[in-house]
Amino acid sequence: MQPRIPRQAVDGGSNRAEPGVGLSAELATVVAGARRRAVRDGDRQIDTAHLLHSLLESGPDVRDVFEGDAQVARLLGYLVQRSIGYGLRWQSTVEDSGALPVVAGADWSPAAATAMDKAYERARLHGESGPRCVDLLAALAADSECRAVEVLGRAGVDAGRLLLRIEAGSECVGGAESGR
């Protein structure tokens, strides 16, 4: 049985051949989790909400940038609702924040591909060899038009404030993960 979402380039046009190339083991696990979630939900593409859900499940480094366990629990609740009906209006649609042209048949939504590219850029700016989970979370929070930000807002999380918290803790978070 072939997977419903084939492995392809992250953005359909970059030099990276696979989403896992250059990723930490933790972020590669996040990407794999987002891919499984998209397939299970019957979605044609990995979108930013799939990535956000997988990031929240990835570990404490991501959850620590939120304002407490109650906020994380509320956010996970919305994401679970998405997979049982909340996101039905998104099924069979392409998430497009206008950042990249829509590529038919690509396994990443344009917004998700852009977020991954922004995570790579952010990692380079911080002197990292590859993006970390918080780099991807920051990229998601910075795109006000993506589904992940819509979910954040519905759960009462201000994406701008989240981004400020990530930036304020980036040196501390980077130090915690730099043992790779």
N, CA, C and O atoms as a DFTB+ gen file, in Angstrom:
720 C
 N C O
     1  1       0.830      -1.172       0.000
     2  2       0.000       0.000       0.000
     3  2       0.879       1.241       0.000
     4  3       1.760       1.372       0.849
     5  1       0.656       2.140      -0.924
     6  2       1.452       3.354      -1.029
     7  2       0.917       4.412      -0.084
     8  3      -0.295       4.507       0.109
     9  1       1.813       5.226       0.522
    10  2       1.323       6.291       1.382
    11  2       0.523       7.302       0.571
    12  3       0.805       7.542      -0.603
    13  1      -0.488       7.894       1.225
    14  2      -1.322       8.874       0.527
    15  2      -0.569      10.180       0.307
    16  3      -0.891      10.939      -0.607
    17  1       0.422      10.440       1.133
    18  2       1.232      11.640       0.967
    19  2       2.666      11.188       0.724
    20  3       3.357      10.796       1.664
    21  1       3.123      11.236      -0.527
    22  2       4.473      10.767      -0.825
    23  2       5.530      11.697      -0.257
    24  3       5.282      12.887      -0.059
    25  1       6.686      11.162      -0.001
    26  2       7.803      11.999       0.437
    27  2       8.299      12.792      -0.757
    28  3       8.610      12.234      -1.809
    29  1       8.368      14.102      -0.575
    30  2       8.832      15.001      -1.614
    31  2       9.654      16.094      -0.987
    32  3       9.849      16.120       0.228
    33  1      10.137      16.995      -1.812
    34  2      10.865      18.143      -1.304
    35  2       9.948      18.972      -0.413
    36  3       8.738      19.028      -0.636
    37  1      10.528      19.614       0.595
    38  2       9.760      20.418       1.529
    39  2       8.966      21.484       0.803
    40  3       7.779      21.656       1.077
    41  1       9.582      22.195      -0.103
    42  2       8.879      23.298      -0.727
    43  2       8.710      23.115      -2.224
    44  3       8.320      24.055      -2.917
    45  1       8.989      21.955      -2.725
    46  2       8.791      21.687      -4.134
    47  2       9.844      22.312      -5.032
    48  3       9.824      22.084      -6.242
    49  1      10.767      23.094      -4.476
    50  2      11.721      23.731      -5.358
    51  2      13.048      24.054      -4.708
    52  3      13.928      24.601      -5.373
    53  1      13.228      23.743      -3.452
    54  2      14.498      24.058      -2.821
    55  2      15.501      22.951      -3.106
    56  3      15.183      21.958      -3.760
    57  1      16.705      23.135      -2.610
    58  2      17.759      22.148      -2.823
    59  2      17.646      20.960      -1.871
    60  3      18.338      19.960      -2.059
    61  1      16.800      21.047      -0.868
    62  2      16.633      19.935       0.056
    63  2      15.765      18.871      -0.606
    64  3      14.657      19.156      -1.060
    65  1      16.274      17.653      -0.656
    66  2      15.547      16.587      -1.345
    67  2      14.484      15.957      -0.466
    68  3      13.486      15.452      -0.981
    69  1      14.669      15.973       0.834
    70  2      13.746      15.354       1.773
    71  2      13.535      16.296       2.945
    72  3      14.450      17.027       3.324
    73  1      12.344      16.287       3.521
    74  2      12.123      17.123       4.694
    75  2      13.064      16.797       5.844
    76  3      13.380      17.694       6.627
    77  1      13.525      15.566       5.983
    78  2      14.399      15.182       7.082
    79  2      15.858      15.549       6.896
    80  3      16.644      15.397       7.831
    81  1      16.250      16.029       5.720
    82  2      17.639      16.368       5.469
    83  2      17.995      17.621       6.260
    84  3      17.355      18.662       6.112
    85  1      19.013      17.514       7.094
    86  2      19.468      18.653       7.872
    87  2      18.645      18.922       9.120
    88  3      18.891      19.908       9.814
    89  1      17.683      18.079       9.419
    90  2      16.863      18.271      10.600
    91  2      17.425      17.471      11.769
    92  3      18.018      16.407      11.590
    93  1      17.224      18.007      12.967
    94  2      17.564      17.234      14.153
    95  2      16.642      16.018      14.197
    96  3      15.601      15.991      13.540
    97  1      17.029      15.030      14.966
    98  2      16.175      13.846      15.104
    99  2      14.808      14.248      15.650
   100  3      13.785      13.703      15.234
   101  1      14.789      15.198      16.578
   102  2      13.522      15.639      17.165
   103  2      12.619      16.293      16.123
   104  3      11.422      16.009      16.079
   105  1      13.181      17.168      15.280
   106  2      12.360      17.837      14.274
   107  2      11.961      16.871      13.159
   108  3      10.872      16.995      12.600
   109  1      12.817      15.922      12.833
   110  2      12.441      14.906      11.845
   111  2      11.256      14.084      12.360
   112  3      10.386      13.691      11.583
   113  1      11.226      13.828      13.663
   114  2      10.100      13.128      14.274
   115  2       8.835      13.974      14.180
   116  3       7.751      13.441      13.945
   117  1       8.963      15.283      14.361
   118  2       7.819      16.194      14.238
   119  2       7.255      16.133      12.818
   120  3       6.041      16.046      12.630
   121  1       8.138      16.179      11.825
   122  2       7.699      16.127      10.427
   123  2       7.001      14.794      10.141
   124  3       5.957      14.761       9.490
   125  1       7.577      13.715      10.626
   126  2       6.955      12.399      10.418
   127  2       5.590      12.335      11.106
   128  3       4.644      11.775      10.552
   129  1       5.484      12.898      12.296
   130  2       4.202      12.924      12.999
   131  2       3.167      13.756      12.259
   132  3       1.999      13.373      12.190
   133  1       3.581      14.883      11.706
   134  2       2.665      15.724      10.931
   135  2       2.199      14.989       9.683
   136  3       1.032      15.083       9.303
   137  1       3.103      14.261       9.049
   138  2       2.740      13.488       7.852
   139  2       1.716      12.409       8.202
   140  3       0.725      12.237       7.493
   141  1       1.956      11.686       9.293
   142  2       1.003      10.647       9.725
   143  2      -0.362      11.256      10.064
   144  3      -1.403      10.693       9.725
   145  1      -0.344      12.394      10.724
   146  2      -1.594      13.066      11.098
   147  2      -2.371      13.474       9.852
   148  3      -3.589      13.306       9.798
   149  1      -1.672      14.010       8.847
   150  2      -2.336      14.413       7.600
   151  2      -2.978      13.214       6.918
   152  3      -4.116      13.297       6.455
   153  1      -2.261      12.110       6.855
   154  2      -2.797      10.898       6.223
   155  2      -4.004      10.397       6.994
   156  3      -5.041      10.082       6.410
   157  1      -3.862      10.326       8.315
   158  2      -4.962       9.825       9.152
   159  2      -6.199      10.713       9.049
   160  3      -7.324      10.213       9.058
   161  1      -5.997      12.027       8.952
   162  2      -7.115      12.966       8.869
   163  2      -7.717      13.033       7.469
   164  3      -8.734      13.695       7.264
   165  1      -7.101      12.356       6.508
   166  2      -7.611      12.377       5.145
   167  2      -7.280      13.658       4.400
   168  3      -7.936      13.991       3.413
   169  1      -6.268      14.379       4.865
   170  2      -5.861      15.623       4.214
   171  2      -4.859      15.331       3.106
   172  3      -4.047      14.412       3.210
   173  1      -4.928      16.119       2.055
   174  2      -4.032      15.916       0.916
   175  2      -2.616      16.392       1.210
   176  3      -1.659      15.901       0.612
   177  1      -2.480      17.336       2.120
   178  2      -1.167      17.922       2.379
   179  2      -0.937      18.089       3.875
   180  3      -1.875      18.175       4.667
   181  1       0.337      18.131       4.231
   182  2       0.723      18.529       5.575
   183  2       0.509      20.036       5.632
   184  3       1.026      20.777       4.795
   185  1      -0.255      20.484       6.623
   186  2      -0.444      21.923       6.748
   187  2       0.161      22.401       8.064
   188  3       0.702      21.607       8.834
   189  1       0.066      23.692       8.310
   190  2       0.707      24.256       9.491
   191  2       0.038      23.796      10.784
   192  3       0.700      23.736      11.820
   193  1      -1.246      23.472      10.753
   194  2      -1.906      22.943      11.956
   195  2      -1.390      21.542      12.278
   196  3      -1.242      21.199      13.451
   197  1      -1.112      20.725      11.258
   198  2      -0.504      19.409      11.499
   199  2       0.859      19.585      12.158
   200  3       1.198      18.881      13.108
   201  1       1.636      20.538      11.640
   202  2       2.966      20.780      12.208
   203  2       2.862      21.266      13.649
   204  3       3.608      20.808      14.514
   205  1       1.936      22.195      13.912
   206  2       1.758      22.707      15.267
   207  2       1.385      21.579      16.226
   208  3       1.948      21.485      17.317
   209  1       0.452      20.730      15.835
   210  2       0.030      19.619      16.682
   211  2       1.217      18.705      16.996
   212  3       1.423      18.310      18.143
   213  1       1.975      18.383      15.986
   214  2       3.122      17.500      16.172
   215  2       4.205      18.179      17.032
   216  3       4.858      17.519      17.839
   217  1       4.389      19.479      16.859
   218  2       5.359      20.212      17.683
   219  2       4.976      20.163      19.156
   220  3       5.835      19.960      20.014
   221  1       3.698      20.345      19.453
   222  2       3.251      20.331      20.847
   223  2       3.452      18.964      21.484
   224  3       3.654      18.864      22.695
   225  1       3.399      17.927      20.686
   226  2       3.611      16.576      21.199
   227  2       5.091      16.219      21.280
   228  3       5.452      15.185      21.841
   229  1       5.954      17.080      20.716
   230  2       7.372      16.741      20.584
   231  2       8.148      16.782      21.888
   232  3       9.098      16.018      22.058
   233  1       7.772      17.645      22.803
   234  2       8.510      17.689      24.048
   235  2       8.417      19.020      24.753
   236  3       7.789      19.960      24.264
   237  1       9.049      19.088      25.906
   238  2       8.912      20.258      26.764
   239  2       9.521      21.543      26.201
   240  3       9.073      22.629      26.569
   241  1      10.515      21.462      25.334
   242  2      11.136      22.683      24.818
   243  2      10.136      23.562      24.090
   244  3      10.206      24.787      24.181
   245  1       9.214      22.954      23.375
   246  2       8.179      23.714      22.672
   247  2       7.101      24.150      23.652
   248  3       6.689      25.310      23.646
   249  1       6.647      23.244      24.483
   250  2       5.566      23.579      25.417
   251  2       5.984      24.651      26.418
   252  3       5.137      25.399      26.906
   253  1       7.270      24.736      26.731
   254  2       7.755      25.703      27.717
   255  2       7.622      27.152      27.261
   256  3       7.626      28.052      28.101
   257  1       7.506      27.405      25.965
   258  2       7.385      28.794      25.511
   259  2       5.949      29.308      25.618
   260  3       5.708      30.500      25.425
   261  1       5.007      28.438      25.918
   262  2       3.627      28.855      26.119
   263  2       3.455      29.333      27.561
   264  3       4.321      29.109      28.407
   265  1       2.336      29.989      27.825
   266  2       2.081      30.573      29.141
   267  2       1.384      29.581      30.062
   268  3       0.277      29.842      30.535
   269  1       2.016      28.466      30.313
   270  2       1.495      27.506      31.272
   271  2       0.825      26.291      30.652
   272  3       0.497      26.251      29.465
   273  1       0.640      25.304      31.516
   274  2       0.057      24.035      31.091
   275  2      -1.392      24.178      30.629
   276  3      -1.829      23.462      29.728
   277  1      -2.142      25.102      31.245
   278  2      -3.542      25.278      30.865
   279  2      -3.647      25.757      29.420
   280  3      -4.534      25.326      28.684
   281  1      -2.750      26.640      29.018
   282  2      -2.763      27.138      27.640
   283  2      -2.422      26.014      26.665
   284  3      -3.054      25.892      25.615
   285  1      -1.447      25.209      26.997
   286  2      -1.069      24.075      26.147
   287  2      -2.218      23.074      26.061
   288  3      -2.514      22.559      24.983
   289  1      -2.868      22.797      27.194
   290  2      -3.991      21.851      27.200
   291  2      -5.140      22.368      26.339
   292  3      -5.746      21.602      25.590
   293  1      -5.440      23.651      26.439
   294  2      -6.514      24.242      25.621
   295  2      -6.166      24.148      24.138
   296  3      -7.022      23.831      23.313
   297  1      -4.923      24.421      23.808
   298  2      -4.461      24.346      22.424
   299  2      -4.533      22.919      21.897
   300  3      -4.993      22.697      20.777
   301  1      -4.087      21.957      22.684
   302  2      -4.179      20.557      22.263
   303  2      -5.633      20.134      22.100
   304  3      -5.957      19.349      21.209
   305  1      -6.498      20.644      22.946
   306  2      -7.927      20.355      22.813
   307  2      -8.475      20.823      21.477
   308  3      -9.221      20.092      20.826
   309  1      -8.115      22.029      21.060
   310  2      -8.564      22.517      19.757
   311  2      -7.999      21.681      18.621
   312  3      -8.687      21.400      17.640
   313  1      -6.743      21.288      18.764
   314  2      -6.123      20.488      17.706
   315  2      -6.758      19.109      17.605
   316  3      -6.904      18.579      16.504
   317  1      -7.136      18.523      18.727
   318  2      -7.828      17.236      18.694
   319  2      -9.199      17.408      18.056
   320  3      -9.627      16.564      17.269
   321  1      -9.889      18.491      18.389
   322  2     -11.185      18.756      17.762
   323  2     -11.037      18.859      16.255
   324  3     -11.918      18.434      15.508
   325  1      -9.924      19.422      15.810
   326  2      -9.687      19.563      14.376
   327  2      -9.701      18.205      13.696
   328  3     -10.261      18.050      12.611
   329  1      -9.088      17.232      14.333
   330  2      -8.995      15.924      13.695
   331  2     -10.296      15.128      13.802
   332  3     -10.450      14.104      13.138
   333  1     -11.234      15.592      14.633
   334  2     -12.510      14.872      14.727
   335  2     -13.670      15.697      14.190
   336  3     -14.829      15.370      14.447
   337  1     -13.381      16.754      13.455
   338  2     -14.476      17.492      12.847
   339  2     -14.252      18.980      12.704
   340  3     -14.722      19.582      11.739
   341  1     -13.548      19.585      13.636
   342  2     -13.316      21.018      13.585
   343  2     -12.680      21.423      12.264
   344  3     -13.021      22.465      11.703
   345  1     -11.760      20.608      11.764
   346  2     -11.055      20.946      10.540
   347  2     -11.691      20.424       9.269
   348  3     -11.075      20.495       8.206
   349  1     -12.906      19.903       9.345
   350  2     -13.531      19.361       8.140
   351  2     -13.645      20.408       7.040
   352  3     -13.566      20.068       5.860
   353  1     -13.828      21.655       7.398
   354  2     -13.925      22.694       6.375
   355  2     -12.595      22.895       5.655
   356  3     -12.553      23.490       4.578
   357  1     -11.507      22.399       6.251
   358  2     -10.197      22.516       5.615
   359  2      -9.890      21.337       4.700
   360  3      -9.040      21.449       3.817
   361  1     -10.578      20.196       4.900
   362  2     -10.270      19.026       4.087
   363  2     -10.498      19.333       2.620
   364  3     -11.429      20.052       2.258
   365  1      -9.653      18.789       1.797
   366  2      -9.694      18.952       0.342
   367  2      -9.455      20.389      -0.094
   368  3      -9.783      20.761      -1.220
   369  1      -8.885      21.198       0.793
   370  2      -8.496      22.550       0.412
   371  2      -7.000      22.690       0.624
   372  3      -6.394      21.950       1.400
   373  1      -6.422      23.642      -0.071
   374  2      -4.997      23.897       0.061
   375  2      -4.803      25.095       0.960
   376  3      -5.365      26.163       0.717
   377  1      -4.000      24.917       2.008
   378  2      -3.665      26.039       2.874
   379  2      -2.700      26.930       2.113
   380  3      -1.632      26.482       1.696
   381  1      -3.065      28.168       1.935
   382  2      -2.230      29.080       1.155
   383  2      -2.259      30.452       1.785
   384  3      -3.279      31.139       1.749
   385  1      -1.131      30.856       2.367
   386  2      -1.053      32.189       2.941
   387  2      -0.517      33.186       1.922
   388  3      -0.265      34.343       2.257
   389  1      -0.340      32.737       0.670
   390  2       0.124      33.626      -0.385
   391  2       1.636      33.739      -0.476
   392  3       2.149      34.488      -1.307
   393  1       2.361      33.004       0.368
   394  2       3.809      33.111       0.387
   395  2       4.473      32.396      -0.783
   396  3       5.505      32.842      -1.285
   397  1       3.883      31.293      -1.213
   398  2       4.430      30.507      -2.319
   399  2       3.308      30.179      -3.291
   400  3       2.146      30.119      -2.891
   401  1       3.635      29.966      -4.555
   402  2       2.583      29.514      -5.469
   403  2       2.138      28.106      -5.095
   404  3       2.942      27.290      -4.642
   405  1       0.860      27.829      -5.286
   406  2       0.324      26.503      -4.990
   407  2       0.856      25.529      -6.035
   408  3       0.779      25.788      -7.236
   409  1       1.401      24.400      -5.564
   410  2       1.929      23.371      -6.447
   411  2       1.014      22.157      -6.332
   412  3       0.945      21.520      -5.281
   413  1       0.322      21.847      -7.402
   414  2      -0.591      20.704      -7.388
   415  2       0.187      19.426      -7.127
   416  3       1.225      19.184      -7.742
   417  1      -0.318      18.612      -6.215
   418  2       0.296      17.323      -5.935
   419  2       1.413      17.376      -4.911
   420  3       1.909      16.325      -4.504
   421  1       1.830      18.560      -4.476
   422  2       2.883      18.653      -3.467
   423  2       2.344      18.125      -2.147
   424  3       1.149      18.240      -1.874
   425  1       3.222      17.544      -1.323
   426  2       2.728      16.976      -0.074
   427  2       2.764      17.962       1.084
   428  3       2.357      17.613       2.191
   429  1       3.232      19.165       0.865
   430  2       3.237      20.220       1.870
   431  2       2.388      21.372       1.363
   432  3       2.473      21.737       0.190
   433  1       1.570      21.946       2.236
   434  2       0.855      23.158       1.842
   435  2       1.888      24.263       1.616
   436  3       2.970      24.216       2.201
   437  1       1.580      25.245       0.788
   438  2       2.524      26.348       0.590
   439  2       2.920      27.022       1.905
   440  3       4.083      27.379       2.088
   441  1       1.971      27.198       2.814
   442  2       2.282      27.840       4.094
   443  2       3.204      26.968       4.947
   444  3       4.100      27.492       5.609
   445  1       3.001      25.651       4.943
   446  2       3.859      24.745       5.708
   447  2       5.271      24.719       5.119
   448  3       6.254      24.711       5.859
   449  1       5.369      24.707       3.794
   450  2       6.684      24.731       3.142
   451  2       7.413      26.026       3.471
   452  3       8.613      26.011       3.747
   453  1       6.699      27.143       3.442
   454  2       7.303      28.430       3.778
   455  2       7.764      28.438       5.227
   456  3       8.845      28.944       5.530
   457  1       6.955      27.882       6.129
   458  2       7.338      27.828       7.538
   459  2       8.626      27.036       7.723
   460  3       9.490      27.436       8.504
   461  1       8.765      25.914       7.010
   462  2       9.991      25.134       7.139
   463  2      11.189      25.917       6.611
   464  3      12.264      25.897       7.210
   465  1      10.998      26.608       5.483
   466  2      12.088      27.440       4.959
   467  2      12.473      28.537       5.948
   468  3      13.657      28.816       6.140
   469  1      11.475      29.157       6.573
   470  2      11.739      30.207       7.573
   471  2      12.443      29.620       8.797
   472  3      13.272      30.291       9.411
   473  1      12.122      28.382       9.154
   474  2      12.802      27.724      10.274
   475  2      14.281      27.529       9.951
   476  3      15.139      27.731      10.810
   477  1      14.580      27.131       8.698
   478  2      15.981      27.006       8.283
   479  2      16.679      28.359       8.358
   480  3      17.806      28.449       8.844
   481  1      16.017      29.409       7.880
   482  2      16.600      30.762       7.925
   483  2      16.868      31.180       9.361
   484  3      17.940      31.700       9.669
   485  1      15.911      30.958      10.232
   486  2      16.058      31.344      11.633
   487  2      17.228      30.581      12.277
   488  3      18.004      31.158      13.039
   489  1      17.345      29.304      11.969
   490  2      18.450      28.513      12.508
   491  2      19.794      29.065      12.041
   492  3      20.732      29.182      12.830
   493  1      19.882      29.403      10.761
   494  2      21.131      29.986      10.245
   495  2      21.460      31.289      10.955
   496  3      22.616      31.533      11.300
   497  1      20.457      32.126      11.174
   498  2      20.670      33.405      11.866
   499  2      21.170      33.210      13.291
   500  3      21.890      34.056      13.820
   501  1      20.790      32.097      13.913
   502  2      21.230      31.804      15.275
   503  2      22.469      30.909      15.295
   504  3      22.859      30.416      16.354
   505  1      23.089      30.697      14.136
   506  2      24.328      29.930      14.068
   507  2      24.155      28.432      14.218
   508  3      25.118      27.727      14.520
   509  1      22.955      27.938      14.014
   510  2      22.693      26.504      14.119
   511  2      22.871      25.852      12.751
   512  3      22.685      26.501      11.722
   513  1      23.229      24.581      12.742
   514  2      23.393      23.870      11.471
   515  2      22.065      23.490      10.838
   516  3      21.987      23.295       9.625
   517  1      21.037      23.383      11.640
   518  2      19.706      23.043      11.137
   519  2      18.660      23.557      12.097
   520  3      18.975      23.923      13.230
   521  1      17.420      23.589      11.655
   522  2      16.362      24.132      12.504
   523  2      16.023      23.228      13.679
   524  3      16.149      22.005      13.614
   525  1      15.589      23.873      14.751
   526  2      15.105      23.183      15.942
   527  2      13.584      23.313      15.975
   528  3      13.003      24.047      15.176
   529  1      12.967      22.630      16.860
   530  2      11.506      22.692      16.973
   531  2      11.037      24.122      17.240
   532  3      10.035      24.556      16.672
   533  1      11.749      24.856      18.096
   534  2      11.331      26.237      18.377
   535  2      11.498      27.129      17.159
   536  3      10.778      28.118      17.024
   537  1      12.427      26.807      16.267
   538  2      12.564      27.579      15.025
   539  2      11.320      27.408      14.161
   540  3      10.825      28.375      13.582
   541  1      10.819      26.187      14.076
   542  2       9.607      25.940      13.298
   543  2       8.405      26.582      13.973
   544  3       7.557      27.161      13.294
   545  1       8.314      26.490      15.293
   546  2       7.214      27.135      16.002
   547  2       7.231      28.641      15.769
   548  3       6.178      29.242      15.558
   549  1       8.401      29.253      15.804
   550  2       8.514      30.694      15.548
   551  2       8.056      31.033      14.133
   552  3       7.372      32.034      13.920
   553  1       8.431      30.204      13.176
   554  2       8.025      30.447      11.788
   555  2       6.511      30.333      11.644
   556  3       5.900      31.114      10.915
   557  1       5.906      29.381      12.323
   558  2       4.454      29.238      12.278
   559  2       3.781      30.465      12.897
   560  3       2.845      31.022      12.322
   561  1       4.256      30.878      14.057
   562  2       3.651      32.009      14.762
   563  2       3.797      33.312      13.979
   564  3       2.984      34.223      14.140
   565  1       4.808      33.409      13.147
   566  2       5.060      34.639      12.389
   567  2       4.160      34.789      11.165
   568  3       4.073      35.880      10.602
   569  1       3.488      33.718      10.740
   570  2       2.632      33.776       9.552
   571  2       1.176      33.963       9.978
   572  3       0.477      32.994      10.273
   573  1       0.737      35.197      10.008
   574  2      -0.604      35.508      10.505
   575  2      -1.721      34.919       9.654
   576  3      -2.874      34.911      10.085
   577  1      -1.413      34.428       8.464
   578  2      -2.430      33.885       7.556
   579  2      -2.521      32.367       7.572
   580  3      -3.337      31.791       6.853
   581  1      -1.685      31.702       8.389
   582  2      -1.676      30.234       8.331
   583  2      -2.679      29.630       9.305
   584  3      -3.140      30.294      10.233
   585  1      -3.008      28.370       9.081
   586  2      -3.974      27.650       9.910
   587  2      -3.488      27.501      11.338
   588  3      -4.291      27.535      12.271
   589  1      -2.182      27.337      11.526
   590  2      -1.652      27.198      12.884
   591  2      -1.957      28.445      13.706
   592  3      -2.303      28.335      14.883
   593  1      -1.835      29.621      13.112
   594  2      -2.131      30.857      13.838
   595  2      -3.629      30.965      14.106
   596  3      -4.038      31.475      15.149
   597  1      -4.443      30.492      13.176
   598  2      -5.889      30.468      13.405
   599  2      -6.213      29.580      14.605
   600  3      -7.025      29.955      15.451
   601  1      -5.591      28.418      14.684
   602  2      -5.814      27.508      15.810
   603  2      -5.302      28.141      17.102
   604  3      -5.969      28.075      18.134
   605  1      -4.123      28.752      17.047
   606  2      -3.590      29.429      18.231
   607  2      -4.592      30.456      18.745
   608  3      -4.884      30.504      19.940
   609  1      -5.115      31.270      17.843
   610  2      -6.063      32.303      18.231
   611  2      -7.331      31.732      18.843
   612  3      -7.831      32.258      19.837
   613  1      -7.856      30.659      18.258
   614  2      -9.081      30.037      18.788
   615  2      -8.849      29.465      20.183
   616  3      -9.783      29.353      20.977
   617  1      -7.606      29.104      20.478
   618  2      -7.276      28.570      21.803
   619  2      -6.863      29.672      22.775
   620  3      -6.479      29.390      23.910
   621  1      -6.941      30.925      22.331
   622  2      -6.608      32.044      23.207
   623  2      -5.132      32.351      23.296
   624  3      -4.696      33.015      24.237
   625  1      -4.350      31.882      22.333
   626  2      -2.912      32.152      22.314
   627  2      -2.655      33.264      21.304
   628  3      -2.990      33.127      20.127
   629  1      -2.070      34.347      21.752
   630  2      -1.704      35.445      20.874
   631  2      -0.390      35.083      20.176
   632  3       0.649      34.964      20.825
   633  1      -0.440      34.911      18.865
   634  2       0.740      34.458      18.112
   635  2       1.889      35.457      18.212
   636  3       3.048      35.054      18.311
   637  1       1.584      36.750      18.188
   638  2       2.631      37.763      18.322
   639  2       3.330      37.685      19.663
   640  3       4.554      37.789      19.750
   641  1       2.546      37.502      20.699
   642  2       3.119      37.375      22.045
   643  2       3.934      36.089      22.168
   644  3       4.995      36.073      22.792
   645  1       3.426      35.010      21.563
   646  2       4.170      33.745      21.552
   647  2       5.517      33.930      20.860
   648  3       6.545      33.457      21.344
   649  1       5.501      34.615      19.736
   650  2       6.750      34.861      19.002
   651  2       7.733      35.663      19.853
   652  3       8.929      35.373      19.844
   653  1       7.251      36.663      20.586
   654  2       8.114      37.434      21.483
   655  2       8.708      36.553      22.572
   656  3       9.881      36.693      22.917
   657  1       7.900      35.644      23.115
   658  2       8.398      34.714      24.144
   659  2       9.483      33.792      23.565
   660  3      10.479      33.498      24.226
   661  1       9.272      33.344      22.327
   662  2      10.270      32.483      21.682
   663  2      11.569      33.259      21.484
   664  3      12.650      32.763      21.802
   665  1      11.457      34.474      20.961
   666  2      12.640      35.294      20.715
   667  2      13.367      35.629      22.012
   668  3      14.598      35.618      22.052
   669  1      12.619      35.925      23.070
   670  2      13.228      36.253      24.362
   671  2      13.991      35.062      24.936
   672  3      14.994      35.240      25.626
   673  1      13.528      33.876      24.658
   674  2      14.171      32.679      25.190
   675  2      15.047      31.948      24.201
   676  3      15.518      30.850      24.496
   677  1      15.283      32.533      23.013
   678  2      16.000      31.789      21.971
   679  2      17.411      31.412      22.364
   680  3      17.874      30.330      22.005
   681  1      18.105      32.260      23.084
   682  2      19.472      31.903      23.492
   683  2      19.432      30.796      24.532
   684  3      20.234      29.864      24.480
   685  1      18.493      30.894      25.485
   686  2      18.347      29.877      26.509
   687  2      17.928      28.543      25.894
   688  3      18.495      27.498      26.214
   689  1      16.925      28.589      25.004
   690  2      16.449      27.372      24.344
   691  2      17.550      26.788      23.486
   692  3      17.750      25.573      23.476
   693  1      18.280      27.649      22.754
   694  2      19.367      27.180      21.895
   695  2      20.443      26.483      22.705
   696  3      20.995      25.468      22.281
   697  1      20.738      27.035      23.875
   698  2      21.734      26.422      24.731
   699  2      21.304      25.061      25.217
   700  3      22.126      24.158      25.376
   701  1      20.006      24.911      25.456
   702  2      19.496      23.620      25.939
   703  2      19.534      22.556      24.876
   704  3      19.657      21.371      25.184
   705  1      19.431      22.960      23.627
   706  2      19.401      21.968      22.542
   707  2      20.741      21.831      21.825
   708  3      20.903      20.956      20.975
   709  1      21.693      22.684      22.163
   710  2      22.917      22.673      21.383
   711  2      23.828      21.505      21.709
   712  3      24.924      21.419      21.155
   713  1      23.416      20.608      22.582
   714  2      24.215      19.453      22.887
   715  2      24.148      18.374      21.831
   716  3      24.693      17.290      22.038
   717  1      23.499      18.626      20.703
   718  2      23.381      17.641      19.635
   719  2      24.699      17.460      18.933
   720  3      24.797      16.666      17.998
